Coordinates of C-alpha atoms in Angstrom, one line a residue:
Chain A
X1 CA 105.8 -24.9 11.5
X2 CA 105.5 -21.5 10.9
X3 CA 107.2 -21.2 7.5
X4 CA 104.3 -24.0 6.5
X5 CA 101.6 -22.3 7.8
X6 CA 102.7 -19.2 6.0
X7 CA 102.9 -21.2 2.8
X8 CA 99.4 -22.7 3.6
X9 CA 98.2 -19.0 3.7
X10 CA 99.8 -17.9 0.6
X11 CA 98.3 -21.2 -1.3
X12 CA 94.8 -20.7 0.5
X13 CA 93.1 -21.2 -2.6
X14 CA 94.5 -24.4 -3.4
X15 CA 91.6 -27.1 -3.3
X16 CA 94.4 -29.5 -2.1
X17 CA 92.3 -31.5 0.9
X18 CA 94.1 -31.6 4.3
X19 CA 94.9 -35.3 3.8
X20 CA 94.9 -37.9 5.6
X21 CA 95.4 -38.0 9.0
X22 CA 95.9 -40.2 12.1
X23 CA 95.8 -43.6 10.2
X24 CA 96.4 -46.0 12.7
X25 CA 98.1 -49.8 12.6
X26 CA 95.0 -51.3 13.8
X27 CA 95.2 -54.3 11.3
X28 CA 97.1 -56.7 13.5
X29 CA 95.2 -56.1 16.3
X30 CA 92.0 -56.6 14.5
X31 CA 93.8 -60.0 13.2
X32 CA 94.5 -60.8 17.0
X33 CA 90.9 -60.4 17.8
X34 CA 89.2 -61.8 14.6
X35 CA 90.2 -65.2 15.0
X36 CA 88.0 -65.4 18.2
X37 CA 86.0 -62.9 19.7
X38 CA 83.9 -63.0 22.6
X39 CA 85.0 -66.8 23.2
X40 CA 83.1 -67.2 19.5
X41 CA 85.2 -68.4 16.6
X42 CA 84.4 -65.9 13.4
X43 CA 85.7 -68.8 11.0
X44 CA 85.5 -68.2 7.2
X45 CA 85.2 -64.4 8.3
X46 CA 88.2 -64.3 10.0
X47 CA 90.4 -63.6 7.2
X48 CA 87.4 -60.9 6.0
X49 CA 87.5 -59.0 9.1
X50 CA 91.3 -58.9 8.9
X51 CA 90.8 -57.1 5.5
X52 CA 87.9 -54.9 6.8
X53 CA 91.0 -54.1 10.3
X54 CA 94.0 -53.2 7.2
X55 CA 92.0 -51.0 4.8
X56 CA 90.9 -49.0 8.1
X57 CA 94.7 -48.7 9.3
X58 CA 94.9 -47.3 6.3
X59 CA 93.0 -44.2 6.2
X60 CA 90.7 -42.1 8.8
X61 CA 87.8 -43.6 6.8
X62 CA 87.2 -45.6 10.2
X63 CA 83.8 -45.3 9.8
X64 CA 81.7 -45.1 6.5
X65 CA 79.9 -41.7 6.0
X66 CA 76.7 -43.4 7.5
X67 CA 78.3 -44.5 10.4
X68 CA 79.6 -41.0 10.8
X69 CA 76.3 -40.1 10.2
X70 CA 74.5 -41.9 12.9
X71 CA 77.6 -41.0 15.7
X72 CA 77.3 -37.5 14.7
X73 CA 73.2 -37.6 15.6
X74 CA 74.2 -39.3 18.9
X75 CA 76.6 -36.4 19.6
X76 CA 74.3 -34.3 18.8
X77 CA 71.3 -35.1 20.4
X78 CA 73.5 -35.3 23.9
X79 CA 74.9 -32.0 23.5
X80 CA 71.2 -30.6 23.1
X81 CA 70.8 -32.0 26.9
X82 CA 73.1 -29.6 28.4
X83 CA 72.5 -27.1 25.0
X84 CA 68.9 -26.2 24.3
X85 CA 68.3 -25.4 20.6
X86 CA 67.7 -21.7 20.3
X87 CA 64.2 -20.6 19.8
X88 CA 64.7 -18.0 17.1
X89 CA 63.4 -18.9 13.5
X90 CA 65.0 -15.2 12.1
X91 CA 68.5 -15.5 13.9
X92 CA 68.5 -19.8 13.2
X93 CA 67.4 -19.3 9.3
X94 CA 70.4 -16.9 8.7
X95 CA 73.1 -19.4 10.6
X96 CA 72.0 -21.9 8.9
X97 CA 71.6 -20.1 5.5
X98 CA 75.4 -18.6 6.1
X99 CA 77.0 -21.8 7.5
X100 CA 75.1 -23.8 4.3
X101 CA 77.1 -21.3 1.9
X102 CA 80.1 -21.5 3.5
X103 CA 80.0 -25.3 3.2
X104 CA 79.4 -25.0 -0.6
X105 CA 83.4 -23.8 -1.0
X106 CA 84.7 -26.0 1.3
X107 CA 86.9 -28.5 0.6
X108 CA 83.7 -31.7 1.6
X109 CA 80.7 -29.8 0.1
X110 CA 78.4 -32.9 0.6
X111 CA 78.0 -34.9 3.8
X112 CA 76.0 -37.7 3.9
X113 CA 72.7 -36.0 5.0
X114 CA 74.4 -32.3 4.4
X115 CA 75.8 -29.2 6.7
X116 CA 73.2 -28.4 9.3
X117 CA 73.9 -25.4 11.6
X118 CA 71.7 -24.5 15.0
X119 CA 72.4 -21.8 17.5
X120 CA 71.6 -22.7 21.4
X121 CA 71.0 -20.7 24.3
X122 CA 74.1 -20.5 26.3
X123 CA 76.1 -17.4 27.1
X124 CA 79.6 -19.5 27.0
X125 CA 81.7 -19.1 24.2
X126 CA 81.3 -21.9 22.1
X127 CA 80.5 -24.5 19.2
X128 CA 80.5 -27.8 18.5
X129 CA 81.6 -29.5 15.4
X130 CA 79.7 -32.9 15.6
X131 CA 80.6 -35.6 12.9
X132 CA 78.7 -35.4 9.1
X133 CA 78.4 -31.9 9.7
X134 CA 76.1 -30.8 12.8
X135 CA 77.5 -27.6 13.8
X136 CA 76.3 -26.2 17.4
X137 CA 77.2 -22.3 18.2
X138 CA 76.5 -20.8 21.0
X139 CA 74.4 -17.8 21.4
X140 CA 77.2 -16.0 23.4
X141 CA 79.7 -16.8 20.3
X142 CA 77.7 -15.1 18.0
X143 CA 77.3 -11.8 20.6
X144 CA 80.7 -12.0 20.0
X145 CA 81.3 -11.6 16.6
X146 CA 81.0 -7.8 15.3
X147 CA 79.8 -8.5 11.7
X148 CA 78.6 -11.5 9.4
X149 CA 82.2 -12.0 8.5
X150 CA 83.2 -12.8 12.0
X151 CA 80.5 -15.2 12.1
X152 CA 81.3 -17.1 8.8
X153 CA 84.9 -17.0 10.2
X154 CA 83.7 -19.3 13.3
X155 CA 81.5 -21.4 11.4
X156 CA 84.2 -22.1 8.5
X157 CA 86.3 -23.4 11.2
X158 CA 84.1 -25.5 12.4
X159 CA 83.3 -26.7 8.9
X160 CA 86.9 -27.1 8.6
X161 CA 86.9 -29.3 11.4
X162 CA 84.0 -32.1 10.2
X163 CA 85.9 -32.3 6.9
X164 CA 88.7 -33.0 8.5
X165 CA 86.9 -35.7 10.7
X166 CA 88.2 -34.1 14.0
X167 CA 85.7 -35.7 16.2
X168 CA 85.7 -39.0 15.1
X169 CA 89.8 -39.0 15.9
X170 CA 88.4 -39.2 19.3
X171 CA 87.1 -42.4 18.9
X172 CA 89.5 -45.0 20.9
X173 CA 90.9 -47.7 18.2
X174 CA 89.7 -50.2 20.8
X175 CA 86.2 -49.2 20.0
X176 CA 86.8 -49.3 16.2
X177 CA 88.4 -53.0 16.5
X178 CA 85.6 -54.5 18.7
X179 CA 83.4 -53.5 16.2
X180 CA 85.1 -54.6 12.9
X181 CA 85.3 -57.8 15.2
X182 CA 81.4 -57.8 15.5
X183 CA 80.5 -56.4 11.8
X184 CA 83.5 -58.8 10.1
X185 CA 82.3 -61.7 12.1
X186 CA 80.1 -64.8 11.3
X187 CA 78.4 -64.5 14.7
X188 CA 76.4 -62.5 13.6
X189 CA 74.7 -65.3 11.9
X190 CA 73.2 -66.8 15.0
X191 CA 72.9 -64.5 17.6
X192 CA 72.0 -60.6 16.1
X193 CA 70.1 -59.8 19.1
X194 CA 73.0 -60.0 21.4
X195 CA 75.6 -58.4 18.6
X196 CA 72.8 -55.9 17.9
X197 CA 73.1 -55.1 21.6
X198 CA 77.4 -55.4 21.6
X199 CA 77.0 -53.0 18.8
X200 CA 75.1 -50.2 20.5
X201 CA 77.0 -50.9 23.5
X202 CA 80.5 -49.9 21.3
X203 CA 78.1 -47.3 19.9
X204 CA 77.6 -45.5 23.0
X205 CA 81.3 -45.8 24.0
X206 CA 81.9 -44.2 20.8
X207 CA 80.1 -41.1 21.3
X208 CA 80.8 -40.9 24.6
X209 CA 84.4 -40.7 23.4
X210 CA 83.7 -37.9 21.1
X211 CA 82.2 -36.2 23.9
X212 CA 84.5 -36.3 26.6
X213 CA 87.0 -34.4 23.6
X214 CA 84.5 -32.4 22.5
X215 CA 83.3 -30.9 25.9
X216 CA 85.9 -31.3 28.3
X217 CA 89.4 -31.9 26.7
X218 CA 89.2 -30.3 23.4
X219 CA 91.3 -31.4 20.3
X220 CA 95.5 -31.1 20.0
X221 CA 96.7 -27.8 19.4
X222 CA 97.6 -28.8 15.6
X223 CA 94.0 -29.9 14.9
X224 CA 92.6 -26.3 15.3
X225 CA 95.6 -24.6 13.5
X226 CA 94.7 -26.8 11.0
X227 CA 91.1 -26.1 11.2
X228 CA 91.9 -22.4 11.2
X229 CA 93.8 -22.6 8.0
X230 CA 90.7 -24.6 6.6
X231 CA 88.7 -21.9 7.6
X232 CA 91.0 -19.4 5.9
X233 CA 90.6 -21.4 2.7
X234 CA 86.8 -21.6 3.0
X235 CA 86.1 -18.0 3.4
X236 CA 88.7 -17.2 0.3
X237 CA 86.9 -19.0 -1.9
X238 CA 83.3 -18.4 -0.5
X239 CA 84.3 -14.6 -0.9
X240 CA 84.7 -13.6 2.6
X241 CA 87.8 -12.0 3.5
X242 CA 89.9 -14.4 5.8
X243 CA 90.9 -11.7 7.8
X244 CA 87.3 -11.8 9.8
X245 CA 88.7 -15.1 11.0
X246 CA 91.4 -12.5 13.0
X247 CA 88.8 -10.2 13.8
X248 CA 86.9 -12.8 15.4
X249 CA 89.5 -14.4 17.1
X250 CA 89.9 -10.3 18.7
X251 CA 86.7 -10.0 19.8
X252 CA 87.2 -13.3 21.5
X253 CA 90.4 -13.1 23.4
X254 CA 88.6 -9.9 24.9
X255 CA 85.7 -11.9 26.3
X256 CA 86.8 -15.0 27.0
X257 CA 87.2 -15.8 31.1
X258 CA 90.0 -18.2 32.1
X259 CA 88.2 -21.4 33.7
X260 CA 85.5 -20.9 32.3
X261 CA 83.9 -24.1 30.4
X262 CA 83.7 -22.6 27.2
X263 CA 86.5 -22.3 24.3
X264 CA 88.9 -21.4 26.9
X265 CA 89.0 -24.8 27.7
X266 CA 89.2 -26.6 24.7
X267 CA 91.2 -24.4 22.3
X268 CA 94.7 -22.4 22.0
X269 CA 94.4 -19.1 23.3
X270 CA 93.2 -16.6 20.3
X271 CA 96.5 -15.2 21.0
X272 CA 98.5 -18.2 20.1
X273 CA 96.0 -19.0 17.0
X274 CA 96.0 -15.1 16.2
X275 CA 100.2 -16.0 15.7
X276 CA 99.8 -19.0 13.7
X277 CA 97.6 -16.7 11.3
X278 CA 100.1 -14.4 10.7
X279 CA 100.1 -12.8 7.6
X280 CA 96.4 -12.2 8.6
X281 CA 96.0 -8.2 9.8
X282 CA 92.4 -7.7 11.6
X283 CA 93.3 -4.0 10.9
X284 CA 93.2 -4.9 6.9
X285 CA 90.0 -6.3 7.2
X286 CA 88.0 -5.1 4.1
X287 CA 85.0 -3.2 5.3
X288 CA 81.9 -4.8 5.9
X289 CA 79.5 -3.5 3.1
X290 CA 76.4 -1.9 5.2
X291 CA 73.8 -3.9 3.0
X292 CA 75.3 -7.1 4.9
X293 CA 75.9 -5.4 8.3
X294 CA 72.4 -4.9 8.2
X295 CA 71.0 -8.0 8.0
X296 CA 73.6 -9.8 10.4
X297 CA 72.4 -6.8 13.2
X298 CA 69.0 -7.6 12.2
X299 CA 69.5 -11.2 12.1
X300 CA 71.3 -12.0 15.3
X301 CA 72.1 -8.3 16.9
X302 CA 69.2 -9.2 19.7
X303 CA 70.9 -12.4 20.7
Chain B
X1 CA 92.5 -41.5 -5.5
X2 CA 93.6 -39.2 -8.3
X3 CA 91.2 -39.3 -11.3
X4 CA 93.2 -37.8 -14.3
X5 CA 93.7 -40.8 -16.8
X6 CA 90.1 -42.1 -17.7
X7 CA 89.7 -45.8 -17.7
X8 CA 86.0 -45.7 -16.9
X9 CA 85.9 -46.5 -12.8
X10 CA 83.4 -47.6 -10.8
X11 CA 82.8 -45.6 -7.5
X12 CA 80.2 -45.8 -4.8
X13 CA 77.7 -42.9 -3.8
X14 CA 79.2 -42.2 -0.1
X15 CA 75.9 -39.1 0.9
X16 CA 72.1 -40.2 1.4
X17 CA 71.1 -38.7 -1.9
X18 CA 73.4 -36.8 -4.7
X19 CA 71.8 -35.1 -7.0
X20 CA 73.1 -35.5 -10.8
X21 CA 73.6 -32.4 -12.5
X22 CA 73.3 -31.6 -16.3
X23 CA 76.9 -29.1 -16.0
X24 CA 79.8 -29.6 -13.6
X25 CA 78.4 -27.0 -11.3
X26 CA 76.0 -26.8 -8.1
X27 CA 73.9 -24.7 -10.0
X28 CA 73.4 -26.9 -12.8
X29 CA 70.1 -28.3 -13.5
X30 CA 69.2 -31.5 -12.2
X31 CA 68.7 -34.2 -14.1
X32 CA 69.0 -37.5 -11.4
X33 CA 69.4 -38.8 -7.8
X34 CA 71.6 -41.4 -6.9
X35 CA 71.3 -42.7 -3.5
X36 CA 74.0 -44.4 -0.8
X37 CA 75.8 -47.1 -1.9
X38 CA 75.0 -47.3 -5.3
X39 CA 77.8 -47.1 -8.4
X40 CA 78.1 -45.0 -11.4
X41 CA 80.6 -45.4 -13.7
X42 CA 82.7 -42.3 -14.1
X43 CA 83.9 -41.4 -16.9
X44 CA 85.5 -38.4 -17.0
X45 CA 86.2 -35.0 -14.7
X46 CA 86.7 -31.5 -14.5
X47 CA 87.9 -29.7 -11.6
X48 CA 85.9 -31.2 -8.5
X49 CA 83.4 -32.5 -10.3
X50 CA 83.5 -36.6 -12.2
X51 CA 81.0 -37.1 -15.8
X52 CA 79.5 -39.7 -14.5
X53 CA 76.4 -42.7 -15.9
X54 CA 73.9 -44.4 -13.8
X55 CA 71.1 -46.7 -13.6
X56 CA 68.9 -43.4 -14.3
X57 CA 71.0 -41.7 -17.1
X58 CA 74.3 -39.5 -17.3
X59 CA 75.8 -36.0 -15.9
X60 CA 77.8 -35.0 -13.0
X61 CA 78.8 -35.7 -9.8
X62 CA 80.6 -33.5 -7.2
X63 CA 83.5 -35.7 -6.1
X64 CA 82.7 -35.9 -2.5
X65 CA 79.9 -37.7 -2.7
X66 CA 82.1 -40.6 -4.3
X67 CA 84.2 -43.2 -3.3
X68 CA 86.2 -46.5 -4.5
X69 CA 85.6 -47.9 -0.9
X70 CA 83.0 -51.1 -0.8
X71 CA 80.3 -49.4 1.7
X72 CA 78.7 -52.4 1.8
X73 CA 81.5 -53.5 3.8
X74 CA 82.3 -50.5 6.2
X75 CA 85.8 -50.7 5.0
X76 CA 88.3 -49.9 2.0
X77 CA 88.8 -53.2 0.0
X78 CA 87.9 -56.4 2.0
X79 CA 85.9 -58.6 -0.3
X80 CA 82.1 -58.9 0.8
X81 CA 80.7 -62.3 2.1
X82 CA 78.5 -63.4 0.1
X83 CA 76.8 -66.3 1.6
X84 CA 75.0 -63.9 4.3
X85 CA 71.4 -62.7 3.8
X86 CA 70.2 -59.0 3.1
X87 CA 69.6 -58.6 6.5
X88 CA 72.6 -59.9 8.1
X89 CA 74.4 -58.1 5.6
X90 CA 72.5 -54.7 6.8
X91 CA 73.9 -55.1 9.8
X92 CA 77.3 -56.6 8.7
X93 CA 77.9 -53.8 6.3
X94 CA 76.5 -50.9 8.0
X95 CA 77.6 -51.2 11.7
X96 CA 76.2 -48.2 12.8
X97 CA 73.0 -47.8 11.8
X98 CA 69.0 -46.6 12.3
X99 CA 69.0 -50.1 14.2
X100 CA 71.7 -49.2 16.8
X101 CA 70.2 -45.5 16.7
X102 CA 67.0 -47.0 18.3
X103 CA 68.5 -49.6 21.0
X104 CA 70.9 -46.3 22.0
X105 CA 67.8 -44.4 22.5
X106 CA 66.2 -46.6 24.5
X107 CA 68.9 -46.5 26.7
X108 CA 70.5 -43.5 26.6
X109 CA 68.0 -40.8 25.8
X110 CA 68.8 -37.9 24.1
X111 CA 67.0 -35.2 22.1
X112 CA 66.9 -36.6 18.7
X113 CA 63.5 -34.5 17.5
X114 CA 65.6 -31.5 18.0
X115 CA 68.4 -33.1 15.5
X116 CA 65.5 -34.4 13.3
X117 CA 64.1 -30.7 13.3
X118 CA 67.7 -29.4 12.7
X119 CA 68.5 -31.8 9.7
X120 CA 64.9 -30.4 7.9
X121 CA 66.6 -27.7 6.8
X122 CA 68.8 -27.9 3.5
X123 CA 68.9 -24.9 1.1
X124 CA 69.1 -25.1 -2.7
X125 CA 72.2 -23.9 -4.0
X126 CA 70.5 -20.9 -6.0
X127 CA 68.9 -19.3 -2.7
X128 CA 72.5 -19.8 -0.7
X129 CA 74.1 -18.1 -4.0
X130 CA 71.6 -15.4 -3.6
X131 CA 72.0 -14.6 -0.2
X132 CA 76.0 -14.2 -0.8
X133 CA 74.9 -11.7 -3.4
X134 CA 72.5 -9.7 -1.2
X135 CA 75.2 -9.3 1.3
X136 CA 78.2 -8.4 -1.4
X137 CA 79.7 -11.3 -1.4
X138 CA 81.7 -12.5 -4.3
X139 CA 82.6 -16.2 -4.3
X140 CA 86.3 -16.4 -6.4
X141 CA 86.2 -18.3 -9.1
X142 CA 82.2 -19.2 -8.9
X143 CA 80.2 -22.0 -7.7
X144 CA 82.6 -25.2 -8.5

């Protein structure tokens, strides 16, 4: 583990894309259910949907980037329930601004409607990486970060984490199944309005998945060492020095209250994620040019 | 899929809008849109980005806005029925979509003007390039 991880960090500026990940044998299932689903016979679809079930065993392209799309404004508009958008046009234009660099040297520059970034009023310790590339950060995660570099540190990892589809993994296969059934299937011919309404209905479950991972149970340990190291590869190329990720990660494990439902819930401890960075030395950070500590205090230093 | 030998290929726009540029670079000037689930023909590369014609004319492409997956089917390589009309077919090949946006909101709420406020604003690449160089920031090896 380690020894890769240090290899990752040596080859950081390798474009080389994560991969792909958690492809799943869905395809027989999808036959299984193809052939009849809700008590309807899908006929001369059947053997379509089967095709549609194997080529999405295949890869984590589950969902097409519209698809993705529309879950990730779903996720998005439920998180704004419990997280109010920010009212602060100076402190929101410069996220977005910084998080909309960052995402031009990552390894998915273009999502299907683009990286948008929004900070919301919470004091937790927190973001949200919804799919397509809705990023949520917490006004209490930005307190914590000391300079601008910190703060691209936290908002390359949760680039990291939409190009590397994190929040979709959450997405039960069921789900993905029951819907190839209904997208594949020739009953859609004569009765849309009640598919239309299936649809939805696996639509909700969907993001309701993504949710429950998002909020409450967080993603594997490996997912946000991976996401770290996709961070590390962002800022390198974006011209930020990696280290912030470290210093960030400081400044976190500092603040953050066990039990608390915040990142302390959801990730490693920084400690752990500090470990897997080694090679990474806060100390070493290169020193924050005053020109750009100025305008993240006068940004975001009211928060 | 690796693009090094070029056999012209045909690959489907997989964002809302691309924009064609005239260089292989973000900051190059652009000379075309091409939207979601429409195919150029690409015909050559250089580091992330493919050469690439269309309908409206020829440059680049950055490479993740492209695909070989059929979008029209929501999957990798399952042939498309083709005795479905447009409609059915919307809802066939796009699954989730502004249609099953709407019936979710009707039932499940949620604050979708604050997402539709959020998704307003996109930068151009020359203002993000300038605000790394205000702050001191060197990208390495430039904009790809």
């Amino acid at each position: 583990m380690k020894a890769r991880h240090l290899a990752a960090l040596a080859l950081f500026s390798l474009l080389a894309l994560v991969g792909c990940k958690g492809a799943e044998i869905v395809g027989g299932i999808a036959k299984d259910m193809g052939l009849n689903i809700g008590g309807v016979p899908v006929g001369g679809y059947a053997e379509s949907a089967v095709k549609s079930g194997e080529a999405v065993a295949r890869s984590m392209e589950d969902f097409t980037p519209e698809q993705e799309y529309y879950i990730g404004r779903a996720v998005t508009a439920t998180l704004f329930g419990t997280y109010r958008p920010l009212n602060n046009q100076a402190a929101g234009e410069y996220v977005n601004t910084l998080g909309q660099s960052l995402a031009l040297f990552s390894e998915q520059p273009l999502t299907y409607a683009g990286y948008h970034f929004q900070i919301v009023d919470s004091d937790e310790i927190n973001a949200f990486a919804a799919p397509g590339g809705f990023i949520l950060v917490t006004r209490g995660l930005v307190r914590c970060c000391p300079n601008e570099t910190a703060l691209a540190a936290v908002l390359a990892h949760e680039i990291a984490h939409v190009q590397n589809r994190d929040a979709l993994r959450a997405i039960k296969k069921s789900r993905i199944t029951e819907a190839l059934g209904i997208i594949g299937g020739e009953a859609i011919k004569h009765a849309a309005g009640a598919d239309l309404a299936q649809l939805t209905g696996i639509f909700a479950d969907s993001v309701g998945d993504v949710m429950t991972n998002m909020v409450n149970n967080g993603y594997s340990r490996s997912y946000e060492y991976e996401a770290d190291q996709g961070a590390v590869r962002i800022l390198h190329r974006a011209g930020y020095d990696p280290a912030g990720l470290v210093v960030m990660l400081k400044a976190m494990q500092s603040r953050l209250v066990s039990g608390r439902g915040d990142f302390a819930k959801t990730h490693p401890a920084p400690a752990d994620r500090i470990e897997e960075l080694a090679g990474l030395d806060a100390g070493a950070m290169a020193t924050e040019p005053a020109v750009r500590l100025a305008r993240f205090r006068k940004a975001v230093g009211s928060l | 899929m690796a693009l090094t030998a070029f056999a012209a290929q045909v690959m489907n726009v997989q964002v809302r809008d691309v924009q064609v540029r005239s260089t292989p670079s973000f900051l190059g000037k652009i000379v075309g849109t091409v939207s979601y689930g429409q195919s150029v023909t690409v015909t050559g590369a250089k580091g992330d980005w493919n050469q690439v014609a269309h309908a409206g004319g020829q440059g680049w492409i950055h490479a993740s806005a492209l695909t070989t997956a059929d979008l029209d089917l929501s999957s990798g390589s399952g042939q498309a029925p083709t005795s479905v009309s447009g409609q059915e077919m919307a809802l066939a090949g796009k699954g989730f979509n502004a249609q099953v946006e709407q019936k979710y909101r009707q039932t499940h709420g949620g604050d979708f003007a604050s997402v539709d406020r959020m998704e307003k604003t996109t930068l151009q690449t020359g203002r993000l390039m300038s605000f790394l160089q205000e702050g001191g920031v060197k990208p390495q090896g430039g904009v790809q």
